[in-house]
Every structure is written in C-alpha cells, then in structure tokens.
Coordinates of C-alpha atoms in Angstrom, one line a residue:
M114 CA 4.6 -19.7 -29.4
K115 CA 2.9 -19.5 -26.0
G116 CA 1.5 -16.3 -24.4
P117 CA 1.2 -15.5 -20.7
L118 CA -1.6 -17.1 -18.7
F119 CA -4.9 -15.3 -18.0
Y120 CA -7.1 -16.6 -15.2
S121 CA -10.8 -17.2 -14.7
K122 CA -12.8 -15.0 -12.3
I123 CA -15.6 -15.3 -9.9
L124 CA -18.1 -12.5 -9.4
L125 CA -18.8 -13.1 -5.7
F126 CA -21.5 -10.4 -5.5
G127 CA -23.2 -8.2 -8.0
E128 CA -24.6 -10.4 -10.7
Y129 CA -27.4 -8.5 -12.5
G130 CA -27.2 -5.8 -9.8
I131 CA -24.2 -4.1 -11.3
I132 CA -26.3 -3.5 -14.5
K133 CA -28.3 -1.2 -12.2
D134 CA -25.5 0.3 -10.2
S135 CA -25.3 -2.1 -7.2
K136 CA -21.9 -2.8 -5.7
G137 CA -20.0 -5.8 -6.9
L138 CA -16.9 -7.8 -6.0
S139 CA -15.0 -9.9 -8.4
I140 CA -12.0 -12.1 -7.6
P141 CA -9.5 -14.0 -9.8
Y142 CA -9.8 -17.8 -9.6
N143 CA -6.5 -19.3 -10.5
F144 CA -7.8 -22.9 -10.8
Y145 CA -8.6 -22.2 -14.5
N146 CA -6.6 -20.3 -17.0
G147 CA -6.0 -19.8 -20.7
A148 CA -3.2 -18.6 -23.0
L149 CA -2.7 -17.8 -26.7
K150 CA -0.8 -20.6 -28.5
S151 CA 0.4 -21.6 -31.9
D152 CA 1.5 -24.9 -33.2
E153 CA 1.6 -26.8 -36.4
N154 CA -0.8 -29.7 -35.7
L155 CA -4.1 -28.3 -34.6
T156 CA -6.7 -30.4 -32.7
D157 CA -10.4 -30.0 -33.6
S158 CA -10.9 -27.8 -30.6
A159 CA -7.9 -25.7 -31.5
K160 CA -9.2 -25.4 -35.1
A161 CA -12.6 -24.2 -33.7
S162 CA -10.8 -21.6 -31.5
N163 CA -8.7 -20.5 -34.5
A164 CA -11.9 -20.0 -36.6
I165 CA -13.5 -17.9 -33.8
L166 CA -10.3 -15.7 -33.6
A167 CA -10.6 -15.1 -37.4
D168 CA -14.2 -13.8 -36.9
Y169 CA -13.1 -11.9 -33.8
L170 CA -10.4 -10.1 -35.9
T171 CA -13.1 -8.8 -38.2
Y172 CA -15.1 -7.6 -35.2
L173 CA -12.1 -5.8 -33.7
Q174 CA -11.3 -4.0 -36.9
A175 CA -14.7 -2.3 -36.7
I176 CA -14.2 -1.0 -33.1
D177 CA -13.8 2.8 -32.8
K178 CA -10.1 3.6 -33.3
Q179 CA -10.3 6.4 -30.8
L180 CA -11.2 3.9 -28.1
V181 CA -8.5 1.3 -28.9
T182 CA -6.2 0.3 -31.8
F183 CA -4.5 -3.0 -32.4
N184 CA -1.6 -4.4 -34.4
F185 CA -4.0 -6.0 -36.9
E186 CA -1.1 -7.1 -39.2
A187 CA 0.5 -9.2 -36.5
L188 CA -2.9 -10.5 -35.2
A189 CA -3.9 -11.6 -38.8
K190 CA -0.6 -13.2 -39.4
D191 CA -0.7 -15.2 -36.1
I192 CA -4.2 -16.3 -36.8
S193 CA -3.3 -17.5 -40.3
N194 CA -0.4 -19.4 -38.7
G195 CA -2.9 -21.3 -36.6
M196 CA -3.0 -19.3 -33.3
Y197 CA -5.7 -20.4 -30.9
F198 CA -6.7 -19.9 -27.3
D199 CA -5.8 -22.8 -25.2
S200 CA -8.0 -22.7 -22.2
S201 CA -9.0 -24.9 -19.2
I202 CA -11.8 -22.4 -18.3
P203 CA -15.1 -24.1 -18.9
Q204 CA -17.3 -22.2 -21.3
G205 CA -20.8 -21.1 -20.2
Y206 CA -20.0 -21.7 -16.6
G207 CA -19.9 -18.1 -15.3
V208 CA -16.2 -18.0 -14.6
G209 CA -15.1 -15.8 -17.4
S210 CA -13.9 -17.9 -20.3
S211 CA -14.4 -15.1 -22.9
G212 CA -12.9 -12.5 -20.4
A213 CA -9.6 -14.4 -20.3
L214 CA -9.5 -14.5 -24.1
V215 CA -10.2 -10.7 -24.4
A216 CA -7.5 -10.0 -21.8
A217 CA -5.0 -12.1 -23.7
I218 CA -5.7 -10.4 -27.1
Y219 CA -5.5 -6.9 -25.5
D220 CA -2.3 -7.7 -23.8
K221 CA -0.6 -9.0 -26.9
Y222 CA -2.0 -6.8 -29.7
A223 CA -3.3 -3.5 -28.3
Q224 CA -1.3 -0.4 -29.1
N225 CA -0.6 2.2 -26.4
K226 CA -2.1 -0.2 -23.9
I227 CA -2.6 0.5 -20.3
T228 CA -0.3 -1.9 -18.5
V229 CA -0.7 -3.6 -15.1
L230 CA 2.6 -2.1 -13.9
E231 CA 1.6 1.5 -14.1
N232 CA -0.3 3.4 -11.4
L233 CA -3.9 2.3 -12.0
T234 CA -5.9 5.4 -11.4
R235 CA -9.7 5.3 -11.4
E236 CA -9.6 6.9 -14.9
K237 CA -7.3 4.2 -16.2
L238 CA -9.5 1.4 -14.7
L239 CA -12.6 2.9 -16.2
A240 CA -10.9 3.3 -19.6
L241 CA -9.8 -0.4 -19.5
K242 CA -13.4 -1.4 -18.5
T243 CA -14.8 0.5 -21.4
I244 CA -12.4 -1.0 -23.9
F245 CA -13.0 -4.5 -22.5
S246 CA -16.8 -4.0 -22.6
E247 CA -16.6 -3.2 -26.3
M248 CA -14.2 -6.1 -27.0
E249 CA -16.2 -8.7 -25.1
S250 CA -19.5 -7.7 -26.6
F251 CA -18.6 -9.9 -29.6
F252 CA -19.2 -12.9 -27.3
H253 CA -22.3 -11.8 -25.2
G254 CA -24.1 -9.1 -27.1
K255 CA -23.6 -6.8 -24.1
S256 CA -20.8 -6.9 -21.6
S257 CA -19.8 -4.9 -18.5
G258 CA -16.1 -5.5 -19.3
L259 CA -15.5 -6.7 -15.7
D260 CA -14.5 -10.2 -16.5
P261 CA -11.6 -9.3 -18.9
L262 CA -10.6 -6.5 -16.4
N263 CA -10.3 -9.0 -13.6
S264 CA -8.4 -11.5 -15.8
Y265 CA -6.1 -8.8 -17.1
L266 CA -5.2 -7.4 -13.7
S267 CA -5.4 -10.6 -11.7
L268 CA -6.6 -8.5 -8.8
P269 CA -9.9 -8.4 -6.9
I270 CA -12.0 -5.6 -8.3
L271 CA -14.5 -3.7 -6.2
I272 CA -17.3 -2.1 -8.1
N273 CA -18.8 0.8 -6.1
S274 CA -20.9 2.0 -9.0
K275 CA -20.7 2.0 -12.8
D276 CA -18.3 4.9 -12.8
H277 CA -16.4 4.0 -9.7
I278 CA -14.3 0.8 -9.7
E279 CA -11.1 0.1 -7.9
A280 CA -8.6 -2.7 -7.3
T281 CA -9.0 -3.9 -3.8
G282 CA -7.6 -6.2 -1.1
I283 CA -9.7 -8.9 0.3
P284 CA -9.3 -10.5 3.8
S285 CA -6.7 -13.3 3.9
Q286 CA -8.1 -16.8 3.7
N287 CA -8.2 -18.8 6.9
A288 CA -6.8 -22.2 5.8
T289 CA -8.3 -24.0 8.8
G290 CA -11.6 -22.1 8.8
K291 CA -14.9 -24.1 8.6
G292 CA -16.7 -21.4 6.5
A293 CA -16.3 -21.4 2.8
V294 CA -17.3 -20.1 -0.6
F295 CA -17.7 -23.0 -3.1
L296 CA -18.7 -23.7 -6.6
L297 CA -21.4 -26.3 -7.3
D298 CA -21.4 -27.8 -10.8
S299 CA -24.9 -27.7 -12.3
G300 CA -23.8 -30.2 -15.0
S301 CA -25.2 -28.0 -17.8
V302 CA -23.9 -25.0 -19.8
G303 CA -25.5 -21.6 -19.3
E304 CA -25.8 -19.0 -22.1
T305 CA -25.4 -15.4 -21.0
A306 CA -27.3 -13.6 -23.8
P307 CA -30.8 -15.3 -23.2
M308 CA -30.5 -14.9 -19.4
V309 CA -29.7 -11.2 -19.7
Q310 CA -32.7 -10.8 -22.1
I311 CA -35.0 -12.4 -19.5
F312 CA -33.6 -9.9 -16.9
M313 CA -34.2 -7.0 -19.3
D314 CA -37.7 -8.1 -20.0
K315 CA -38.4 -8.4 -16.2
M316 CA -37.0 -4.8 -15.8
K317 CA -40.0 -3.5 -17.7
Q318 CA -42.2 -4.4 -14.7
E319 CA -42.4 -1.8 -12.0
G320 CA -42.7 -4.4 -9.2
F321 CA -39.5 -6.1 -10.3
R322 CA -37.7 -2.8 -10.5
N323 CA -38.7 -1.9 -7.0
M324 CA -37.7 -5.4 -5.7
L325 CA -34.3 -5.0 -7.4
K326 CA -33.7 -1.6 -5.8
N327 CA -35.1 -2.1 -2.3
Q328 CA -34.2 -5.7 -1.7
F329 CA -31.7 -7.3 -4.2
I330 CA -29.3 -4.3 -4.4
K331 CA -29.6 -3.5 -0.7
H332 CA -28.5 -7.0 0.3
T333 CA -25.9 -7.2 -2.5
D334 CA -24.2 -4.0 -1.3
A335 CA -24.4 -5.2 2.3
C336 CA -22.7 -8.6 1.3
V337 CA -19.8 -6.7 -0.4
D338 CA -19.3 -4.5 2.7
D339 CA -19.5 -7.5 5.1
F340 CA -17.1 -9.6 3.0
L341 CA -14.5 -6.8 2.8
K342 CA -14.8 -6.0 6.6
G343 CA -14.7 -9.7 7.5
D344 CA -18.0 -9.4 9.4
L345 CA -19.1 -13.1 8.9
K346 CA -22.2 -13.0 11.0
S347 CA -23.7 -10.2 9.0
L348 CA -22.4 -11.7 5.7
F349 CA -24.2 -15.0 6.2
Q350 CA -27.4 -13.2 7.2
N351 CA -27.3 -11.0 4.1
T352 CA -26.3 -14.0 1.9
K353 CA -29.3 -15.9 3.1
Q354 CA -31.6 -13.0 2.3
L355 CA -30.0 -12.7 -1.2
S356 CA -30.5 -16.5 -1.8
K357 CA -34.2 -16.1 -0.9
I358 CA -34.6 -13.1 -3.2
V359 CA -33.0 -14.9 -6.1
L360 CA -35.1 -18.0 -5.6
N361 CA -38.3 -15.9 -5.6
H362 CA -37.5 -13.5 -8.4
F363 CA -34.8 -15.0 -10.6
K364 CA -36.2 -18.5 -11.0
P365 CA -35.7 -18.7 -14.8
M366 CA -31.9 -18.3 -14.1
I367 CA -31.8 -21.3 -11.8
P368 CA -31.9 -24.7 -13.5
T369 CA -35.2 -26.3 -12.5
K370 CA -33.6 -29.3 -10.7
F371 CA -31.9 -27.0 -8.3
H372 CA -35.0 -25.1 -7.1
H373 CA -35.5 -27.7 -4.3
L374 CA -31.8 -27.8 -3.3
W375 CA -31.8 -24.0 -3.2
Q376 CA -34.8 -24.0 -0.8
T377 CA -33.3 -26.8 1.4
G378 CA -30.2 -24.7 2.0
I379 CA -32.2 -21.7 3.1
E380 CA -34.4 -23.8 5.4
S381 CA -31.6 -25.9 7.0
N382 CA -29.0 -23.0 7.1
S383 CA -26.4 -25.6 6.0
Y384 CA -25.5 -23.6 2.9
Y385 CA -26.9 -20.7 0.8
L386 CA -26.8 -20.7 -3.0
K387 CA -26.6 -17.8 -5.4
L388 CA -26.0 -17.2 -9.1
C389 CA -22.5 -17.4 -10.4
G390 CA -22.6 -15.0 -13.4
S391 CA -25.8 -14.9 -15.4
G392 CA -27.0 -18.4 -14.4
G393 CA -29.1 -20.7 -16.6
G394 CA -26.5 -23.5 -16.0
G395 CA -22.8 -23.6 -15.4
Y396 CA -21.6 -23.1 -11.8
I397 CA -23.8 -22.1 -8.9
L398 CA -22.1 -20.2 -6.1
G399 CA -22.5 -21.4 -2.5
F400 CA -21.7 -19.9 0.9
T401 CA -21.5 -22.0 4.1
E402 CA -20.5 -21.5 7.7
D403 CA -19.6 -25.2 7.9
I404 CA -18.1 -26.7 4.7
Q405 CA -18.3 -30.3 6.0
K406 CA -22.0 -29.9 6.8
A407 CA -22.5 -28.5 3.2
Q408 CA -20.6 -31.3 1.6
K409 CA -22.7 -33.8 3.5
A410 CA -25.9 -32.1 2.4
L411 CA -24.7 -31.9 -1.2
S412 CA -23.0 -35.2 -1.4
D413 CA -24.5 -36.0 -4.8
Y414 CA -22.7 -33.0 -6.3
K415 CA -19.1 -31.9 -7.0
L416 CA -18.1 -28.9 -4.9
E417 CA -15.0 -26.8 -5.5
V418 CA -13.9 -24.6 -2.5
V419 CA -12.7 -21.3 -3.7
Y420 CA -12.3 -19.4 -0.5
N421 CA -12.1 -20.3 3.2
F422 CA -13.3 -18.1 6.1

C-alpha cells in the first residue's frame, strides 16, 4: 500500500504575525514530500512513525464529531497492519513535516471530506483550516492549520486575516533571474512549542505588542503585497526592514551562531535573512537580489534555492 504524496511548504511571510492577524503567504515546496505506506518489514524509523500514528488515532477519536469524523475502523486496522508515514520532509525544520502527515490522514480517512476538486469557497477553506488546526495541535500544542492546508491543496495560500484566506497565484519564476529566495540549513532542529511560548510571553509586554503592530506586521503585509505584485525594489526594501526587526526583537528564535551572519547580510545588502516557521533551528529563509553574491558570502553553508526572481 502506498498513498498519494503530500508536499512540504514554506511560509514566505507571516511567521508569528499571522497569530495576530498579519497577512501571510505560504507556498508548496515540492522538493520534500511524504506518503502513508504499509509493508511487512518495518525499519526502526517506520516503527517509530507507526507508534506515533497509534497515539494520533487516540487523539483523533477525541476531536469534536461535529467538526470532522473519520473512518476509525479502517485507520486502526491499517495502523495495526504496520502503516507509517514515509517522509523526506525534515522534522523541526519549519517546512511542514507534521502538516503533510495531517493532510495525508485527512485525505484517506476523513468522512464527508472537502475535496481539492470542488469549488473552494472562502467558507470551505476556513472550514478546512479549522479542521486542520485541531488535527495538527496534537504535534505542536497550538496550530494555525495552515501547513496541512497548504500540503493538502498544493496551492499557494494567501492569508489576508484569520477569517479571510484564499488560494492564490504567485508570479511565475524567472529561471534566469539573479534574485532568489533560498533556504539556509542551520544544522540544528527547532522545536515549535517552546518558540511559540517565548513569543506568547513577549506578547505580555506592551512595547513588544506595539512593535509587532506598528513595525513587524506593517512590513510583513507590505512584503506579501510586493511579492504578489512582483514589485522587487519595494520587496527587498521591506524584507531588509523585516530582517532588522527580527534580529532586534526575535533574537531567541535565531540560533546564536547566526546573529552575526544575520547582521552581515543587512549591512552588506548581499542577502536578508528571516525566520522560516517558528525558528529556533531548522531552516532560515533568505532573500537576495544576487544569488551568486549570496552564495559567495555564505560559502560555508548549504543553500537551497526555492524561488527565482
């Protein structure tokens, strides 16, 4: 048995901000994917995944039946027959490993499911997001539901506000363009829950709340608009400001050894770094007007280009 593939995602803009109603833009990233599989001889990692699915089954059984129902009989049977989630998506890297798993489970076992083929109205998208938020909370403590939504639909998602999301088109990539969005491997795993807790604690300070509203969300919203319009000059100006704000106010979310690298990018204008997901490790997202210049400046690190301008 092998189920369909579900892809990783990248939240280009909106990390932390979307908790407080900023705009956000999330795109599928097809380099990594995962699928539900069953076979007789389980490897150690497949056994670990199978055990997680067994715990997950118990969690799903407690979800409000008015929100979503599953074919638990089939799910329990498949788990007892050794089903696991076979995934190339790195865990704790901010690219949606649990989101792809949630999408796969919903796709295969949800009853009366909202399918990708129907007319996806705003109401249906919000209903899916609410279901996925509840389903993914098993992994993170609190989830927006966006990662599984992106993985399930395999479409870019524009978040206008908490109650207004839509599938969107993004400008076509320019294969020969010098500008790029890239992933930088921090070499360590990040955990979402502790990072979100740090953010929630900071939100108790009035100064931090004002900074979030007047600076962070302002530039995040501008970045989303610039990216969708293809206004690269404005996009890089706003990304630079965002990079500065994150370095000044979200330091605990940036691995210490990258503080200097972050500052160097801002000062040299050769690249601008920002959080990919909740931070704390995993991938760091980079924006550059000249990918060769950025690669030279970051020659000690592995870069993966995800989008060309």
